[in-house]
């Protein structure tokens, strides 16, 4: 007797792509604003980027209901941290918290593909990339979501991450200027929109620097 | 070395030998390979002087756009065109095949092809394949008996309609038609309505996109308006451009001759029979 498979799934994929690039004194986090289900569009104006702390911004694609729930948990844990330590969480600390929160639900995961961007204690940009159950790595740049397979190879080609086997250990933070990084992000999303049906509508770019956060909204193809 | 694994039926066509194995593999969790489907919004409507067909131009392979500007309005006869949705290979093959059959029929009868002839040839073929040929078609044309518009479903059923839509974007397009269609539209009104319906599919359905193709067929005349509308230009082109550095490093160039130079000397007499 063959095993019966469920005829209902608790998950849905709302599509979308998220990208983050770390620079020497800035961090660029970008995501498209399309939320979809199946072949239909639910919203052309849904933000996938959320500020968790002054120096830590999370961008998640995947199942947005799980993403919302995940953000609620992180927000309340951050509030507790602020009460206990009398300061905001740093980006590396938030990175660890996110990993632990995801692994906590190892056997009924949050269907969320996360990229955490921000500034570390020295003011240098840092990007952390995650899988659905909390495995994470500090990198110089990352893409997650439906368009990630179209974007990552191009970023690898242009930003050339040094091999992790090199000694002494080299930083993968890009030497590009902020304007060049933003140009790269716009190009990369315009290209992903051409070939991925789940990416499009508008592009939201958040630039984190020591003095504050700047947001830009660019139009993408709407078909 | 194994012999050929599958026996081909003597008269051609599909062999269903591997169906049981495929079902077993899918039950065990294997993901079947995906086809190139056209996602698609295709429409047709009858106006005062004939028929107007419309289609989008996006072909998808799962979530990826495989072709940004493909042609979905296929030629059947000088006075008959057919839009195709579903598996791209199936729509191409079936319309090409029936187009050839119609041509031979024209030579035999000495008359222009009729739309119901194309309809019957298509539906017979699709029904005999029991829905496995995944082609959903909107067939339109003007023949001696007047303008005709039909829809044909993959299993072989057909409808005769004054306006029709098919494909994943059919609901978006049909909502436009149901709101704005009326009998006796002029050519310009008809083209505008068809373009609006296709645009509705392009912007609201993720399986459809890029440009609008239109084909207007009237008595004795046809106009194929390829890329009638291009409402989706690329949004951002970097002004500085990107370069891709050459990754291969030439370490050494050496040419090794494979054969020593050979001296030919005349010795003795030439060979004789």
GROMACS .gro file of C-alpha atoms in nm:
model
  496
    1UNK     CA    1   0.000   0.000   0.000
    2UNK     CA    2   0.174   0.320  -0.118
    3UNK     CA    3   0.216   0.601   0.131
    4UNK     CA    4  -0.065   0.857   0.124
    5UNK     CA    5   0.047   1.208   0.041
    6UNK     CA    6  -0.111   1.522   0.184
    7UNK     CA    7  -0.364   1.695  -0.040
    8UNK     CA    8  -0.314   2.026   0.142
    9UNK     CA    9   0.012   2.214   0.198
   10UNK     CA   10   0.059   2.471   0.477
   11UNK     CA   11   0.302   2.663   0.254
   12UNK     CA   12   0.266   2.890  -0.045
   13UNK     CA   13   0.535   3.077  -0.235
   14UNK     CA   14   0.474   3.449  -0.283
   15UNK     CA   15   0.777   3.487  -0.509
   16UNK     CA   16   1.014   3.781  -0.531
   17UNK     CA   17   1.387   3.837  -0.516
   18UNK     CA   18   1.614   3.995  -0.253
   19UNK     CA   19   1.973   4.113  -0.295
   20UNK     CA   20   2.227   4.269  -0.059
   21UNK     CA   21   2.578   4.403  -0.124
   22UNK     CA   22   2.827   4.509   0.145
   23UNK     CA   23   3.065   4.799   0.090
   24UNK     CA   24   3.347   4.951   0.290
   25UNK     CA   25   3.120   5.198   0.473
   26UNK     CA   26   2.772   5.120   0.340
   27UNK     CA   27   2.535   4.833   0.281
   28UNK     CA   28   2.282   4.813  -0.004
   29UNK     CA   29   1.972   4.599   0.048
   30UNK     CA   30   1.725   4.566  -0.240
   31UNK     CA   31   1.409   4.371  -0.317
   32UNK     CA   32   1.133   4.384  -0.577
   33UNK     CA   33   0.782   4.477  -0.460
   34UNK     CA   34   0.576   4.209  -0.637
   35UNK     CA   35   0.378   3.962  -0.427
   36UNK     CA   36   0.222   3.677  -0.624
   37UNK     CA   37   0.056   3.340  -0.585
   38UNK     CA   38   0.047   3.086  -0.865
   39UNK     CA   39   0.008   3.285  -1.186
   40UNK     CA   40  -0.173   3.578  -1.020
   41UNK     CA   41  -0.046   3.902  -0.872
   42UNK     CA   42  -0.157   3.982  -0.518
   43UNK     CA   43   0.020   4.316  -0.486
   44UNK     CA   44   0.248   4.533  -0.699
   45UNK     CA   45   0.355   4.738  -0.398
   46UNK     CA   46   0.452   4.500  -0.117
   47UNK     CA   47   0.776   4.580   0.069
   48UNK     CA   48   0.996   4.281   0.147
   49UNK     CA   49   1.254   4.488   0.335
   50UNK     CA   50   1.218   4.548   0.709
   51UNK     CA   51   1.432   4.734   0.955
   52UNK     CA   52   1.502   4.521   1.261
   53UNK     CA   53   1.752   4.751   1.433
   54UNK     CA   54   1.936   5.073   1.352
   55UNK     CA   55   2.219   4.883   1.191
   56UNK     CA   56   2.041   4.564   1.078
   57UNK     CA   57   1.790   4.535   0.792
   58UNK     CA   58   1.625   4.209   0.692
   59UNK     CA   59   1.499   4.124   0.345
   60UNK     CA   60   1.303   3.799   0.297
   61UNK     CA   61   1.139   3.627   0.003
   62UNK     CA   62   0.930   3.311   0.019
   63UNK     CA   63   0.602   3.266   0.208
   64UNK     CA   64   0.516   3.615   0.334
   65UNK     CA   65   0.286   3.492   0.612
   66UNK     CA   66   0.583   3.303   0.763
   67UNK     CA   67   0.804   3.610   0.701
   68UNK     CA   68   0.559   3.830   0.895
   69UNK     CA   69   0.551   3.580   1.182
   70UNK     CA   70   0.933   3.561   1.184
   71UNK     CA   71   0.960   3.941   1.198
   72UNK     CA   72   0.722   3.956   1.494
   73UNK     CA   73   0.940   3.711   1.686
   74UNK     CA   74   1.262   3.901   1.602
   75UNK     CA   75   1.104   4.235   1.690
   76UNK     CA   76   0.994   4.120   2.033
   77UNK     CA   77   1.331   3.953   2.106
   78UNK     CA   78   1.504   4.276   2.003
   79UNK     CA   79   1.287   4.475   2.240
   80UNK     CA   80   1.378   4.242   2.527
   81UNK     CA   81   1.747   4.277   2.436
   82UNK     CA   82   1.715   4.656   2.444
   83UNK     CA   83   1.556   4.641   2.789
   84UNK     CA   84   1.826   4.409   2.919
   85UNK     CA   85   2.135   4.569   2.761
   86UNK     CA   86   2.028   4.932   2.719
   87UNK     CA   87   2.140   4.940   2.355
   88UNK     CA   88   2.037   4.826   2.009
   89UNK     CA   89   2.149   4.488   1.877
   90UNK     CA   90   2.448   4.490   1.644
   91UNK     CA   91   2.420   4.328   1.302
   92UNK     CA   92   2.632   4.019   1.386
   93UNK     CA   93   2.424   3.968   1.702
   94UNK     CA   94   2.100   3.993   1.504
   95UNK     CA   95   2.245   3.747   1.254
   96UNK     CA   96   2.297   3.488   1.526
   97UNK     CA   97   1.950   3.554   1.670
   98UNK     CA   98   1.791   3.499   1.329
   99UNK     CA   99   1.979   3.174   1.281
  100UNK     CA  100   1.867   3.044   1.620
  101UNK     CA  101   1.506   3.150   1.560
  102UNK     CA  102   1.499   2.968   1.226
  103UNK     CA  103   1.653   2.648   1.365
  104UNK     CA  104   1.408   2.651   1.654
  105UNK     CA  105   1.147   2.552   1.394
  106UNK     CA  106   1.372   2.296   1.225
  107UNK     CA  107   1.089   2.044   1.184
  108UNK     CA  108   0.819   2.284   1.063
  109UNK     CA  109   1.032   2.556   0.906
  110UNK     CA  110   0.960   2.918   0.830
  111UNK     CA  111   0.938   2.919   0.449
  112UNK     CA  112   1.153   3.231   0.436
  113UNK     CA  113   1.469   3.295   0.233
  114UNK     CA  114   1.652   3.567   0.417
  115UNK     CA  115   1.928   3.813   0.352
  116UNK     CA  116   2.037   4.027   0.647
  117UNK     CA  117   2.231   4.344   0.571
  118UNK     CA  118   2.382   4.610   0.792
  119UNK     CA  119   2.692   4.768   0.942
  120UNK     CA  120   2.917   4.592   1.189
  121UNK     CA  121   3.078   4.743   1.497
  122UNK     CA  122   3.355   4.908   1.290
  123UNK     CA  123   3.108   5.066   1.048
  124UNK     CA  124   3.194   4.832   0.758
  125UNK     CA  125   2.910   4.678   0.559
  126UNK     CA  126   2.814   4.318   0.635
  127UNK     CA  127   2.574   4.079   0.464
  128UNK     CA  128   2.452   3.748   0.606
  129UNK     CA  129   2.275   3.495   0.389
  130UNK     CA  130   2.047   3.218   0.518
  131UNK     CA  131   1.866   2.906   0.413
  132UNK     CA  132   1.517   2.819   0.541
  133UNK     CA  133   1.638   2.645   0.858
  134UNK     CA  134   1.902   2.886   0.984
  135UNK     CA  135   2.233   2.791   0.825
  136UNK     CA  136   2.409   3.125   0.773
  137UNK     CA  137   2.732   3.275   0.647
  138UNK     CA  138   2.884   3.621   0.647
  139UNK     CA  139   2.943   3.716   0.283
  140UNK     CA  140   3.018   4.024   0.075
  141UNK     CA  141   2.699   3.996  -0.134
  142UNK     CA  142   2.405   3.762  -0.178
  143UNK     CA  143   2.080   3.706  -0.366
  144UNK     CA  144   1.780   3.499  -0.247
  145UNK     CA  145   1.440   3.418  -0.392
  146UNK     CA  146   1.298   3.326  -0.731
  147UNK     CA  147   1.546   3.537  -0.930
  148UNK     CA  148   1.852   3.440  -0.724
  149UNK     CA  149   1.977   3.182  -0.976
  150UNK     CA  150   1.971   3.451  -1.245
  151UNK     CA  151   2.144   3.714  -1.030
  152UNK     CA  152   2.412   3.530  -0.827
  153UNK     CA  153   2.632   3.423  -1.124
  154UNK     CA  154   2.643   3.784  -1.247
  155UNK     CA  155   2.733   3.917  -0.903
  156UNK     CA  156   3.001   3.647  -0.873
  157UNK     CA  157   3.143   3.762  -1.205
  158UNK     CA  158   3.139   4.134  -1.122
  159UNK     CA  159   3.218   4.129  -0.749
  160UNK     CA  160   3.453   3.830  -0.756
  161UNK     CA  161   3.440   3.688  -0.405
  162UNK     CA  162   3.786   3.568  -0.296
  163UNK     CA  163   3.818   3.198  -0.226
  164UNK     CA  164   3.757   3.105   0.140
  165UNK     CA  165   4.069   2.886   0.118
  166UNK     CA  166   4.307   3.179   0.079
  167UNK     CA  167   4.539   3.269   0.364
  168UNK     CA  168   4.539   3.522   0.521
  169UNK     CA  169   4.158   3.529   0.524
  170UNK     CA  170   4.035   3.800   0.288
  171UNK     CA  171   3.731   4.019   0.329
  172UNK     CA  172   3.469   3.976   0.058
  173UNK     CA  173   3.348   4.334   0.098
  174UNK     CA  174   3.343   4.506  -0.237
  175UNK     CA  175   3.571   4.803  -0.306
  176UNK     CA  176   3.299   4.952  -0.532
  177UNK     CA  177   3.160   5.295  -0.448
  178UNK     CA  178   2.803   5.331  -0.327
  179UNK     CA  179   2.684   5.471  -0.664
  180UNK     CA  180   2.844   5.181  -0.853
  181UNK     CA  181   2.685   4.926  -0.622
  182UNK     CA  182   2.340   5.085  -0.667
  183UNK     CA  183   2.391   5.086  -1.046
  184UNK     CA  184   2.482   4.718  -1.029
  185UNK     CA  185   2.169   4.640  -0.827
  186UNK     CA  186   1.943   4.824  -1.074
  187UNK     CA  187   2.099   4.643  -1.372
  188UNK     CA  188   2.072   4.308  -1.203
  189UNK     CA  189   1.703   4.350  -1.116
  190UNK     CA  190   1.614   4.482  -1.464
  191UNK     CA  191   1.776   4.169  -1.609
  192UNK     CA  192   1.614   3.928  -1.362
  193UNK     CA  193   1.274   4.087  -1.433
  194UNK     CA  194   1.314   4.009  -1.804
  195UNK     CA  195   1.346   3.636  -1.741
  196UNK     CA  196   1.172   3.560  -1.410
  197UNK     CA  197   0.793   3.591  -1.405
  198UNK     CA  198   0.780   3.636  -1.026
  199UNK     CA  199   1.010   3.941  -1.022
  200UNK     CA  200   0.898   4.285  -1.135
  201UNK     CA  201   0.671   4.588  -1.075
  202UNK     CA  202   0.898   4.808  -0.858
  203UNK     CA  203   1.243   4.786  -0.703
  204UNK     CA  204   1.299   4.910  -0.350
  205UNK     CA  205   1.661   4.992  -0.264
  206UNK     CA  206   1.767   5.069   0.094
  207UNK     CA  207   2.115   5.214   0.152
  208UNK     CA  208   2.247   5.186   0.506
  209UNK     CA  209   2.524   5.417   0.619
  210UNK     CA  210   2.653   5.529   0.957
  211UNK     CA  211   2.449   5.849   0.942
  212UNK     CA  212   2.116   5.689   0.845
  213UNK     CA  213   1.906   5.499   0.592
  214UNK     CA  214   1.813   5.620   0.243
  215UNK     CA  215   1.539   5.456   0.031
  216UNK     CA  216   1.496   5.460  -0.346
  217UNK     CA  217   1.203   5.326  -0.551
  218UNK     CA  218   1.259   5.234  -0.918
  219UNK     CA  219   1.004   5.111  -1.174
  220UNK     CA  220   1.046   4.763  -1.322
  221UNK     CA  221   0.856   4.578  -1.595
  222UNK     CA  222   0.498   4.511  -1.493
  223UNK     CA  223   0.417   4.213  -1.715
  224UNK     CA  224   2.488  -0.292  -2.408
  225UNK     CA  225   2.109  -0.292  -2.388
  226UNK     CA  226   1.892  -0.320  -2.695
  227UNK     CA  227   1.658  -0.034  -2.782
  228UNK     CA  228   1.444   0.014  -2.474
  229UNK     CA  229   1.114   0.114  -2.635
  230UNK     CA  230   0.929  -0.035  -2.929
  231UNK     CA  231   0.795   0.223  -3.170
  232UNK     CA  232   0.441   0.145  -3.291
  233UNK     CA  233   0.435   0.038  -3.659
  234UNK     CA  234   0.221   0.336  -3.773
  235UNK     CA  235   0.412   0.599  -3.573
  236UNK     CA  236   0.253   0.800  -3.290
  237UNK     CA  237   0.301   0.775  -2.916
  238UNK     CA  238   0.416   0.468  -2.731
  239UNK     CA  239   0.263   0.445  -2.387
  240UNK     CA  240   0.495   0.164  -2.266
  241UNK     CA  241   0.674   0.376  -2.010
  242UNK     CA  242   0.362   0.523  -1.846
  243UNK     CA  243   0.350   0.266  -1.567
  244UNK     CA  244   0.719   0.317  -1.489
  245UNK     CA  245   0.675   0.697  -1.491
  246UNK     CA  246   0.380   0.675  -1.253
  247UNK     CA  247   0.585   0.456  -1.019
  248UNK     CA  248   0.875   0.701  -1.027
  249UNK     CA  249   0.649   1.001  -0.959
  250UNK     CA  250   0.497   0.818  -0.662
  251UNK     CA  251   0.848   0.760  -0.531
  252UNK     CA  252   0.907   1.133  -0.550
  253UNK     CA  253   1.073   1.196  -0.885
  254UNK     CA  254   0.988   1.532  -1.039
  255UNK     CA  255   0.885   1.491  -1.400
  256UNK     CA  256   1.079   1.711  -1.649
  257UNK     CA  257   0.891   2.027  -1.736
  258UNK     CA  258   0.778   2.126  -2.085
  259UNK     CA  259   0.811   2.458  -2.257
  260UNK     CA  260   0.459   2.592  -2.217
  261UNK     CA  261   0.347   2.917  -2.363
  262UNK     CA  262   0.172   3.043  -2.044
  263UNK     CA  263  -0.021   3.273  -2.271
  264UNK     CA  264  -0.311   3.495  -2.344
  265UNK     CA  265  -0.474   3.436  -2.684
  266UNK     CA  266  -0.798   3.594  -2.805
  267UNK     CA  267  -1.019   3.621  -3.110
  268UNK     CA  268  -1.321   3.827  -3.199
  269UNK     CA  269  -1.559   3.870  -3.492
  270UNK     CA  270  -1.608   4.225  -3.611
  271UNK     CA  271  -1.809   4.383  -3.893
  272UNK     CA  272  -1.587   4.276  -4.183
  273UNK     CA  273  -1.418   3.962  -4.050
  274UNK     CA  274  -1.206   3.821  -3.769
  275UNK     CA  275  -0.932   3.968  -3.546
  276UNK     CA  276  -0.691   3.738  -3.359
  277UNK     CA  277  -0.455   3.852  -3.083
  278UNK     CA  278  -0.178   3.696  -2.873
  279UNK     CA  279   0.097   3.787  -2.627
  280UNK     CA  280   0.459   3.687  -2.699
  281UNK     CA  281   0.599   3.522  -2.384
  282UNK     CA  282   0.703   3.156  -2.368
  283UNK     CA  283   0.776   3.014  -2.020
  284UNK     CA  284   0.957   2.710  -1.884
  285UNK     CA  285   0.822   2.690  -1.532
  286UNK     CA  286   0.901   3.026  -1.370
  287UNK     CA  287   1.159   3.130  -1.630
  288UNK     CA  288   1.089   3.321  -1.950
  289UNK     CA  289   1.239   3.110  -2.228
  290UNK     CA  290   1.142   3.336  -2.519
  291UNK     CA  291   1.055   3.704  -2.473
  292UNK     CA  292   0.918   3.747  -2.825
  293UNK     CA  293   0.781   3.424  -2.971
  294UNK     CA  294   0.509   3.398  -3.238
  295UNK     CA  295   0.183   3.243  -3.125
  296UNK     CA  296  -0.034   3.327  -3.425
  297UNK     CA  297   0.025   3.046  -3.672
  298UNK     CA  298  -0.049   3.042  -4.044
  299UNK     CA  299  -0.301   2.778  -4.153
  300UNK     CA  300  -0.415   2.905  -4.492
  301UNK     CA  301  -0.408   3.244  -4.671
  302UNK     CA  302  -0.747   3.319  -4.517
  303UNK     CA  303  -0.715   3.124  -4.189
  304UNK     CA  304  -0.488   3.182  -3.886
  305UNK     CA  305  -0.468   2.995  -3.555
  306UNK     CA  306  -0.346   3.111  -3.211
  307UNK     CA  307  -0.199   2.841  -2.989
  308UNK     CA  308  -0.169   2.800  -2.610
  309UNK     CA  309  -0.028   2.508  -2.411
  310UNK     CA  310   0.286   2.311  -2.487
  311UNK     CA  311   0.476   2.505  -2.756
  312UNK     CA  312   0.594   2.194  -2.942
  313UNK     CA  313   0.239   2.062  -2.959
  314UNK     CA  314   0.084   2.384  -3.092
  315UNK     CA  315   0.360   2.423  -3.353
  316UNK     CA  316   0.340   2.063  -3.468
  317UNK     CA  317  -0.036   2.041  -3.487
  318UNK     CA  318  -0.084   2.372  -3.671
  319UNK     CA  319   0.200   2.293  -3.917
  320UNK     CA  320   0.052   1.952  -3.985
  321UNK     CA  321  -0.302   2.075  -4.046
  322UNK     CA  322  -0.170   2.366  -4.254
  323UNK     CA  323   0.001   2.115  -4.486
  324UNK     CA  324  -0.311   1.900  -4.501
  325UNK     CA  325  -0.518   2.206  -4.595
  326UNK     CA  326  -0.277   2.293  -4.875
  327UNK     CA  327  -0.298   1.947  -5.024
  328UNK     CA  328  -0.675   1.967  -4.993
  329UNK     CA  329  -0.673   2.300  -5.179
  330UNK     CA  330  -0.476   2.145  -5.463
  331UNK     CA  331  -0.716   1.856  -5.478
  332UNK     CA  332  -1.042   2.056  -5.465
  333UNK     CA  333  -0.929   2.373  -5.647
  334UNK     CA  334  -1.111   2.583  -5.387
  335UNK     CA  335  -1.010   2.810  -5.098
  336UNK     CA  336  -0.994   2.638  -4.759
  337UNK     CA  337  -1.286   2.669  -4.522
  338UNK     CA  338  -1.247   2.730  -4.150
  339UNK     CA  339  -1.463   2.430  -4.055
  340UNK     CA  340  -1.227   2.207  -4.257
  341UNK     CA  341  -0.934   2.319  -4.043
  342UNK     CA  342  -1.154   2.282  -3.735
  343UNK     CA  343  -1.250   1.923  -3.814
  344UNK     CA  344  -0.890   1.821  -3.899
  345UNK     CA  345  -0.763   1.971  -3.572
  346UNK     CA  346  -1.032   1.828  -3.347
  347UNK     CA  347  -1.002   1.481  -3.495
  348UNK     CA  348  -0.626   1.481  -3.434
  349UNK     CA  349  -0.651   1.613  -3.079
  350UNK     CA  350  -0.931   1.375  -2.981
  351UNK     CA  351  -0.741   1.074  -3.109
  352UNK     CA  352  -0.454   1.164  -2.872
  353UNK     CA  353  -0.699   1.184  -2.581
  354UNK     CA  354  -0.568   1.514  -2.447
  355UNK     CA  355  -0.201   1.413  -2.443
  356UNK     CA  356  -0.129   1.664  -2.719
  357UNK     CA  357  -0.158   1.970  -2.499
  358UNK     CA  358  -0.274   2.231  -2.751
  359UNK     CA  359  -0.552   2.482  -2.682
  360UNK     CA  360  -0.630   2.679  -2.997
  361UNK     CA  361  -0.825   2.982  -3.115
  362UNK     CA  362  -0.896   2.932  -3.484
  363UNK     CA  363  -1.023   3.216  -3.697
  364UNK     CA  364  -1.067   3.299  -4.063
  365UNK     CA  365  -1.292   3.425  -4.342
  366UNK     CA  366  -1.405   3.187  -4.614
  367UNK     CA  367  -1.677   3.173  -4.879
  368UNK     CA  368  -1.941   3.112  -4.611
  369UNK     CA  369  -1.835   3.416  -4.405
  370UNK     CA  370  -1.621   3.493  -4.097
  371UNK     CA  371  -1.574   3.216  -3.839
  372UNK     CA  372  -1.417   3.192  -3.494
  373UNK     CA  373  -1.368   2.870  -3.298
  374UNK     CA  374  -1.195   2.749  -2.984
  375UNK     CA  375  -1.045   2.399  -2.966
  376UNK     CA  376  -0.956   2.230  -2.636
  377UNK     CA  377  -0.676   1.973  -2.589
  378UNK     CA  378  -0.922   1.685  -2.556
  379UNK     CA  379  -1.084   1.770  -2.889
  380UNK     CA  380  -1.401   1.962  -2.801
  381UNK     CA  381  -1.478   2.282  -2.991
  382UNK     CA  382  -1.690   2.594  -2.949
  383UNK     CA  383  -1.810   2.845  -3.208
  384UNK     CA  384  -1.817   3.192  -3.061
  385UNK     CA  385  -1.833   3.563  -3.147
  386UNK     CA  386  -1.542   3.629  -2.909
  387UNK     CA  387  -1.307   3.385  -2.737
  388UNK     CA  388  -1.003   3.368  -2.510
  389UNK     CA  389  -0.768   3.081  -2.416
  390UNK     CA  390  -0.453   3.026  -2.208
  391UNK     CA  391  -0.354   3.112  -1.851
  392UNK     CA  392  -0.448   3.477  -1.912
  393UNK     CA  393  -0.788   3.390  -2.058
  394UNK     CA  394  -0.982   3.509  -1.753
  395UNK     CA  395  -0.810   3.847  -1.752
  396UNK     CA  396  -0.878   3.887  -2.125
  397UNK     CA  397  -1.235   3.759  -2.107
  398UNK     CA  398  -1.322   4.013  -1.839
  399UNK     CA  399  -1.233   4.288  -2.089
  400UNK     CA  400  -1.435   4.126  -2.368
  401UNK     CA  401  -1.741   4.067  -2.151
  402UNK     CA  402  -1.737   4.432  -2.045
  403UNK     CA  403  -1.675   4.595  -2.382
  404UNK     CA  404  -1.766   4.362  -2.671
  405UNK     CA  405  -2.058   4.444  -2.894
  406UNK     CA  406  -2.166   4.320  -3.237
  407UNK     CA  407  -2.069   4.511  -3.551
  408UNK     CA  408  -1.742   4.663  -3.425
  409UNK     CA  409  -1.539   4.854  -3.682
  410UNK     CA  410  -1.184   4.747  -3.766
  411UNK     CA  411  -1.020   5.009  -3.544
  412UNK     CA  412  -1.258   4.945  -3.253
  413UNK     CA  413  -1.194   4.571  -3.286
  414UNK     CA  414  -0.814   4.610  -3.289
  415UNK     CA  415  -0.830   4.842  -2.988
  416UNK     CA  416  -1.045   4.594  -2.795
  417UNK     CA  417  -0.821   4.297  -2.880
  418UNK     CA  418  -0.509   4.494  -2.778
  419UNK     CA  419  -0.679   4.590  -2.451
  420UNK     CA  420  -0.771   4.227  -2.377
  421UNK     CA  421  -0.418   4.102  -2.448
  422UNK     CA  422  -0.269   4.381  -2.236
  423UNK     CA  423  -0.498   4.279  -1.953
  424UNK     CA  424  -0.351   3.928  -1.980
  425UNK     CA  425   0.005   4.061  -2.012
  426UNK     CA  426  -0.011   4.273  -1.697
  427UNK     CA  427  -0.231   4.060  -1.473
  428UNK     CA  428  -0.118   3.708  -1.564
  429UNK     CA  429   0.239   3.606  -1.483
  430UNK     CA  430   0.240   3.343  -1.760
  431UNK     CA  431   0.185   3.610  -2.027
  432UNK     CA  432   0.396   3.910  -2.112
  433UNK     CA  433   0.606   4.119  -2.348
  434UNK     CA  434   0.436   4.233  -2.672
  435UNK     CA  435   0.097   4.220  -2.846
  436UNK     CA  436   0.062   4.043  -3.184
  437UNK     CA  437  -0.252   4.102  -3.391
  438UNK     CA  438  -0.388   3.944  -3.710
  439UNK     CA  439  -0.682   4.096  -3.898
  440UNK     CA  440  -0.857   3.871  -4.152
  441UNK     CA  441  -1.123   4.006  -4.390
  442UNK     CA  442  -1.274   3.880  -4.714
  443UNK     CA  443  -0.987   3.843  -4.959
  444UNK     CA  444  -0.731   4.015  -4.732
  445UNK     CA  445  -0.522   3.950  -4.423
  446UNK     CA  446  -0.292   4.172  -4.215
  447UNK     CA  447  -0.040   4.020  -3.976
  448UNK     CA  448   0.060   4.297  -3.733
  449UNK     CA  449   0.362   4.148  -3.559
  450UNK     CA  450   0.448   4.338  -3.237
  451UNK     CA  451   0.153   4.575  -3.285
  452UNK     CA  452   0.216   4.705  -2.934
  453UNK     CA  453   0.534   4.691  -2.724
  454UNK     CA  454   0.426   4.808  -2.378
  455UNK     CA  455   0.722   4.654  -2.195
  456UNK     CA  456   1.055   4.813  -2.277
  457UNK     CA  457   1.359   4.730  -2.063
  458UNK     CA  458   1.340   4.965  -1.765
  459UNK     CA  459   1.703   5.023  -1.684
  460UNK     CA  460   2.015   5.015  -1.894
  461UNK     CA  461   2.336   5.095  -1.712
  462UNK     CA  462   2.508   5.392  -1.874
  463UNK     CA  463   2.858   5.271  -1.800
  464UNK     CA  464   2.811   4.911  -1.916
  465UNK     CA  465   2.985   4.602  -1.782
  466UNK     CA  466   3.301   4.424  -1.886
  467UNK     CA  467   3.384   4.059  -1.844
  468UNK     CA  468   3.756   4.000  -1.795
  469UNK     CA  469   3.916   3.715  -1.981
  470UNK     CA  470   3.979   3.440  -1.729
  471UNK     CA  471   4.222   3.219  -1.922
  472UNK     CA  472   4.592   3.288  -1.884
  473UNK     CA  473   4.821   3.183  -2.168
  474UNK     CA  474   5.123   3.016  -2.009
  475UNK     CA  475   5.306   2.880  -2.312
  476UNK     CA  476   5.256   2.862  -2.686
  477UNK     CA  477   5.432   2.576  -2.857
  478UNK     CA  478   5.372   2.428  -3.199
  479UNK     CA  479   5.477   2.065  -3.240
  480UNK     CA  480   5.495   1.940  -3.598
  481UNK     CA  481   5.336   1.598  -3.619
  482UNK     CA  482   5.517   1.472  -3.923
  483UNK     CA  483   5.876   1.520  -4.046
  484UNK     CA  484   5.909   1.684  -4.388
  485UNK     CA  485   5.920   1.409  -4.642
  486UNK     CA  486   6.156   1.419  -4.945
  487UNK     CA  487   6.022   1.258  -5.261
  488UNK     CA  488   6.283   1.126  -5.504
  489UNK     CA  489   6.221   0.979  -5.845
  490UNK     CA  490   6.352   0.622  -5.841
  491UNK     CA  491   6.339   0.397  -6.142
  492UNK     CA  492   6.047   0.389  -6.378
  493UNK     CA  493   5.687   0.456  -6.320
  494UNK     CA  494   5.478   0.155  -6.228
  495UNK     CA  495   5.316  -0.024  -6.515
  496UNK     CA  496   5.015  -0.247  -6.526
   0.00000   0.00000   0.00000
